[in-house]
Protein backbone atom coordinates (compact mmCIF):
# COMPACT_ATOMS: atom_id res chain seq x y z
CA MET A 1 186.38 67.57 136.13
CA GLU A 2 182.70 68.18 134.82
CA TRP A 3 180.29 69.18 137.47
CA SER A 4 176.64 70.63 137.40
CA THR A 5 175.84 73.55 139.97
CA SER A 6 173.06 75.67 140.47
CA SER A 7 170.04 76.12 138.54
CA ALA A 8 171.59 78.49 136.44
CA GLY A 9 175.04 76.84 136.42
CA THR A 10 176.86 75.98 133.00
CA PRO A 11 179.18 73.18 132.01
CA GLN A 12 182.62 74.06 132.99
CA GLU A 13 184.91 71.41 131.21
CA LYS A 14 184.16 69.00 128.55
CA HIS A 15 182.96 65.46 129.69
CA ASP A 16 183.21 61.86 128.21
CA VAL A 17 180.51 60.67 130.46
CA PHE A 18 177.05 61.35 131.55
CA LEU A 19 175.27 60.05 134.34
CA SER A 20 171.48 59.59 134.26
CA PHE A 21 170.05 58.55 137.66
CA ARG A 22 166.87 58.93 140.32
CA GLY A 23 168.31 61.43 142.56
CA GLU A 24 166.44 60.08 145.64
CA ASP A 25 167.44 56.79 145.03
CA THR A 26 171.00 56.72 144.67
CA ARG A 27 172.32 60.66 144.77
CA TYR A 28 174.18 60.07 147.92
CA THR A 29 174.68 56.25 147.94
CA PHE A 30 175.78 54.33 144.43
CA THR A 31 175.70 57.05 141.98
CA GLY A 32 177.62 59.37 144.49
CA HIS A 33 180.05 56.52 144.98
CA LEU A 34 180.32 55.97 141.03
CA HIS A 35 180.86 59.52 140.40
CA ALA A 36 184.00 59.60 142.75
CA THR A 37 185.27 56.53 141.36
CA LEU A 38 185.10 57.57 138.01
CA THR A 39 186.62 60.95 139.25
CA ARG A 40 189.77 59.07 140.93
CA LEU A 41 190.45 57.18 137.49
CA GLN A 42 190.67 60.51 135.62
CA VAL A 43 187.13 60.16 133.99
CA ASN A 44 185.67 63.81 133.47
CA THR A 45 182.10 62.70 133.99
CA TYR A 46 178.90 65.11 134.17
CA ILE A 47 176.63 64.96 137.34
CA ASP A 48 173.28 67.03 137.86
CA TYR A 49 173.40 67.89 141.21
CA ASN A 50 170.97 70.39 140.88
CA LEU A 51 168.08 69.53 143.37
CA GLN A 52 165.08 71.85 141.78
CA ARG A 53 163.67 70.42 138.26
CA GLY A 54 161.33 72.17 136.29
CA GLU A 55 158.73 70.40 134.28
CA GLU A 56 160.74 70.40 131.18
CA ILE A 57 164.38 69.06 130.56
CA SER A 58 166.62 71.86 130.44
CA SER A 59 168.45 72.80 127.47
CA SER A 60 171.92 72.74 129.17
CA LEU A 61 171.27 69.38 130.17
CA LEU A 62 170.39 68.05 126.76
CA LYS A 63 173.46 69.79 125.36
CA ALA A 64 175.40 67.74 128.33
CA ILE A 65 173.87 64.61 127.06
CA GLU A 66 175.00 65.20 123.30
CA ASP A 67 178.62 65.92 124.76
CA ALA A 68 178.94 62.56 126.34
CA LYS A 69 180.77 59.73 124.67
CA LEU A 70 179.02 57.46 126.92
CA SER A 71 176.07 57.43 129.16
CA VAL A 72 175.59 55.49 132.50
CA VAL A 73 172.04 54.83 133.02
CA VAL A 74 171.26 53.74 136.83
CA PHE A 75 168.04 52.35 136.72
CA SER A 76 166.27 52.21 140.49
CA LYS A 77 163.23 51.72 142.12
CA ASN A 78 161.96 55.30 141.45
CA TYR A 79 163.84 55.79 138.10
CA GLY A 80 160.25 55.55 136.15
CA ASN A 81 158.65 57.97 138.36
CA SER A 82 160.49 60.80 137.32
CA LYS A 83 159.56 62.33 133.86
CA TRP A 84 162.87 64.26 133.70
CA CYS A 85 164.42 61.02 134.18
CA LEU A 86 162.53 59.46 131.10
CA ASP A 87 163.08 62.27 128.69
CA GLU A 88 166.71 61.84 129.81
CA LEU A 89 166.80 58.34 128.40
CA VAL A 90 165.13 59.11 125.38
CA LYS A 91 167.54 61.82 124.58
CA ILE A 92 170.40 59.50 125.38
CA LEU A 93 168.64 56.94 123.23
CA GLU A 94 168.38 59.46 120.36
CA CYS A 95 172.09 60.24 120.82
CA ARG A 96 173.08 56.64 120.31
CA LYS A 97 171.33 56.43 117.07
CA MET A 98 172.46 59.60 115.57
CA ARG A 99 176.26 60.05 117.12
CA GLY A 100 176.99 56.51 118.36
CA GLN A 101 177.13 56.98 121.99
CA ILE A 102 177.41 54.11 124.22
CA VAL A 103 174.57 53.52 126.57
CA LEU A 104 175.64 51.29 129.65
CA PRO A 105 172.98 50.30 132.03
CA VAL A 106 173.16 49.62 135.58
CA PHE A 107 170.00 47.77 137.72
CA TYR A 108 170.44 49.17 141.17
CA ASP A 109 167.70 47.41 143.67
CA VAL A 110 165.43 46.51 140.85
CA ASP A 111 164.89 43.89 138.59
CA PRO A 112 165.86 44.38 134.65
CA SER A 113 162.67 42.83 133.85
CA HIS A 114 160.72 45.21 135.84
CA VAL A 115 162.28 48.09 133.80
CA ARG A 116 162.31 46.13 130.55
CA ASN A 117 158.16 45.21 130.74
CA GLN A 118 157.11 48.18 133.48
CA THR A 119 156.24 45.88 135.81
CA GLY A 120 156.39 46.24 139.55
CA THR A 121 157.23 49.92 140.56
CA TYR A 122 157.32 51.14 136.93
CA ALA A 123 153.98 49.84 136.48
CA GLU A 124 152.85 51.70 139.21
CA ALA A 125 154.83 55.09 137.95
CA PHE A 126 152.83 54.41 134.65
CA ALA A 127 149.74 54.07 135.93
CA LYS A 128 150.51 57.96 137.55
CA HIS A 129 151.77 59.06 134.31
CA GLU A 130 148.61 57.77 132.45
CA GLU A 131 146.59 59.47 134.91
CA LEU A 132 148.09 62.74 134.87
CA LEU A 133 149.21 62.91 130.67
CA GLN A 134 146.18 62.08 129.71
CA GLY A 135 145.97 62.59 125.68
CA GLN A 136 149.89 62.20 125.49
CA MET A 137 149.94 58.77 124.70
CA GLU A 138 152.82 59.37 121.96
CA LYS A 139 155.21 60.64 124.59
CA LEU A 140 154.33 57.81 126.97
CA GLN A 141 154.59 55.32 124.29
CA LYS A 142 158.15 57.01 124.12
CA TRP A 143 159.32 55.98 127.54
CA ARG A 144 157.79 52.65 127.41
CA GLU A 145 160.12 51.74 124.19
CA ALA A 146 163.21 53.92 125.66
CA LEU A 147 163.07 51.51 128.83
CA ARG A 148 162.65 48.29 126.71
CA GLU A 149 165.39 49.25 124.55
CA ALA A 150 167.90 50.56 127.38
CA ALA A 151 167.11 47.49 129.55
CA ASN A 152 168.09 44.93 126.52
CA TYR A 153 171.55 46.42 126.02
CA SER A 154 174.51 44.61 128.43
CA GLY A 155 174.92 46.24 131.43
CA TRP A 156 175.38 45.70 135.09
CA ASP A 157 173.14 44.15 137.40
CA CYS A 158 173.82 44.92 140.98
CA SER A 159 171.61 42.52 142.64
CA VAL A 160 174.55 39.92 142.47
CA ASN A 161 176.05 38.90 145.25
CA ARG A 162 179.39 41.33 145.86
CA MET A 163 180.27 43.97 147.92
CA GLU A 164 179.05 47.10 146.48
CA SER A 165 182.52 48.62 146.24
CA GLU A 166 184.10 46.07 144.27
CA LEU A 167 180.96 45.89 141.66
CA ILE A 168 181.27 50.02 141.44
CA GLU A 169 185.39 49.37 140.85
CA LYS A 170 184.43 46.65 137.86
CA ILE A 171 181.75 49.07 136.93
CA ALA A 172 184.01 52.34 136.57
CA ASN A 173 186.59 50.48 134.96
CA ASP A 174 184.17 49.13 132.18
CA VAL A 175 183.52 52.56 131.59
CA LEU A 176 186.89 53.48 131.26
CA GLU A 177 187.90 50.54 129.04
CA LYS A 178 184.78 51.62 126.54
CA LEU A 179 185.86 54.70 126.46
CA ASN A 180 189.58 53.94 125.79
CA ARG A 181 188.04 52.01 122.93
CA VAL A 182 186.21 55.11 121.53
CA TYR A 183 189.55 57.14 121.49
CA VAL A 184 192.08 54.77 120.28
CA GLY A 185 190.27 51.45 118.22
CA ASP A 186 190.88 52.95 115.32
CA LEU A 187 194.38 53.24 115.60
CA ASP A 188 195.05 49.77 117.62
CA GLN A 189 193.86 47.99 114.54
CA GLN A 190 196.25 50.40 112.23
CA ILE A 191 199.05 49.57 114.53
CA ALA A 192 197.77 45.81 114.77
CA LYS A 193 197.74 45.43 110.90
CA LEU A 194 201.11 47.45 110.66
CA GLU A 195 202.95 45.21 113.30
CA GLN A 196 201.91 42.29 111.59
CA LEU A 197 203.71 43.88 108.35
CA ALA A 198 206.88 44.74 109.85
CA LYS A 199 207.17 41.29 110.79
CA LEU A 200 206.75 40.21 107.35
CA GLN A 201 209.14 42.58 105.97
CA HIS A 202 211.48 41.74 108.47
CA GLN A 203 211.71 37.97 107.65
CA PHE A 204 211.43 39.19 103.76
CA TYR A 205 214.80 40.95 104.45
CA LYS A 206 216.63 38.35 106.15
CA LYS A 207 215.52 35.87 103.10
CA ILE A 208 216.65 38.68 100.51
CA CYS A 209 219.15 41.30 101.90
CA SER A 210 218.68 44.22 100.15
CA VAL A 211 218.71 48.27 100.94
CA GLU A 212 215.38 48.41 99.43
CA ASN A 213 213.66 45.67 101.56
CA LEU A 214 215.35 47.45 104.62
CA LYS A 215 213.99 50.85 103.92
CA LYS A 216 210.46 49.49 103.54
CA HIS A 217 210.79 47.53 106.81
CA ARG A 218 212.29 51.06 108.19
CA ALA A 219 209.47 53.17 106.90
CA THR A 220 206.86 50.67 108.46
CA VAL A 221 208.69 50.72 111.90
CA GLU A 222 208.76 54.56 111.94
CA ARG A 223 204.87 54.86 111.21
CA LEU A 224 204.27 52.33 114.32
CA THR A 225 206.22 54.78 116.25
CA GLU A 226 204.28 57.70 114.93
CA LEU A 227 200.60 55.83 115.43
CA LYS A 228 201.93 54.50 118.94
CA MET A 229 202.79 57.68 120.06
CA GLU A 230 199.34 59.22 118.79
CA ARG A 231 197.84 56.65 120.63
CA SER A 232 199.34 57.56 123.78
CA VAL A 233 198.46 61.31 123.57
CA ARG A 234 195.00 60.36 122.76
CA MET A 235 194.68 58.01 126.06
CA LEU A 236 195.67 61.25 127.71
CA ARG A 237 192.56 62.60 126.74
CA LEU A 238 193.48 66.30 126.56
CA SER A 239 191.38 69.23 126.39
CA PRO A 240 191.13 71.00 122.58
CA ASP A 241 193.25 73.82 124.25
CA MET A 242 195.94 71.43 125.35
CA LEU A 243 195.87 70.15 121.82
CA SER A 244 196.04 73.20 120.07
CA HIS A 245 198.74 74.18 122.34
CA LEU A 246 200.71 70.85 120.96
CA GLU A 247 199.95 71.66 117.69
CA ASN A 248 201.63 75.60 117.91
CA SER A 249 204.61 74.09 119.52
CA LYS A 250 204.93 72.15 116.69
CA ASP A 251 204.60 74.68 114.22
CA THR A 252 207.18 76.62 116.25
CA ASP A 253 209.36 73.80 115.93
CA ASN A 254 209.28 73.49 112.52
CA TYR A 255 209.66 77.33 111.98
CA LEU A 256 213.22 77.11 114.13
CA ASP A 257 214.33 74.01 112.20
CA LEU A 258 213.89 76.04 108.88
């Protein structure tokens, strides 16, 4: 599990998900509960519990965003007040463009249109930013564009009439499904095509029974078995060290076979 500890702390394990949120709004409520649910589902998630923040986003946090395959952005009433959160969002969208990172917006106790158009509490936040950051219009514009872009992505609106625990469960499972597609999406396509091929080969063999046709069918089935095994291993989301151990074990077995 990925944890952010003290201001001097560094990431301890590789993570798949980065949580961006306004601490004073959701740290001990929605985001905390979402993090716990993701942990239960064995989704390695980076959450920053550091309460002491400087003016600039830390290099370790930037690295944590870069390393994630998916970022959950929890927009709340005061998210736009935080320069730190807005810088996180800009970095997350940069990773989406450069690395293909998945971005999942969640709107908690805030209207998505307020985020998209910087109205309501977001208008108030930007009025303060403009006052404090005079002469830094480029930075302000980046923040505005990032909010507009992120708010247009498909996500979750928590204002709908349902229990929060049910909603969190659905969001966590959505994250898990999206991660699974990242890990095994390419294999699923190959497996689907080979299953179709195996079916056709079997039909062809029944019509023209020959050793050659049987060998072709068996080769396809064998390849299918290998791909399904690889899919199962990927779904475990093993660490590089564990994968290295598997490769070493395979090399040892090959040597013993000799």
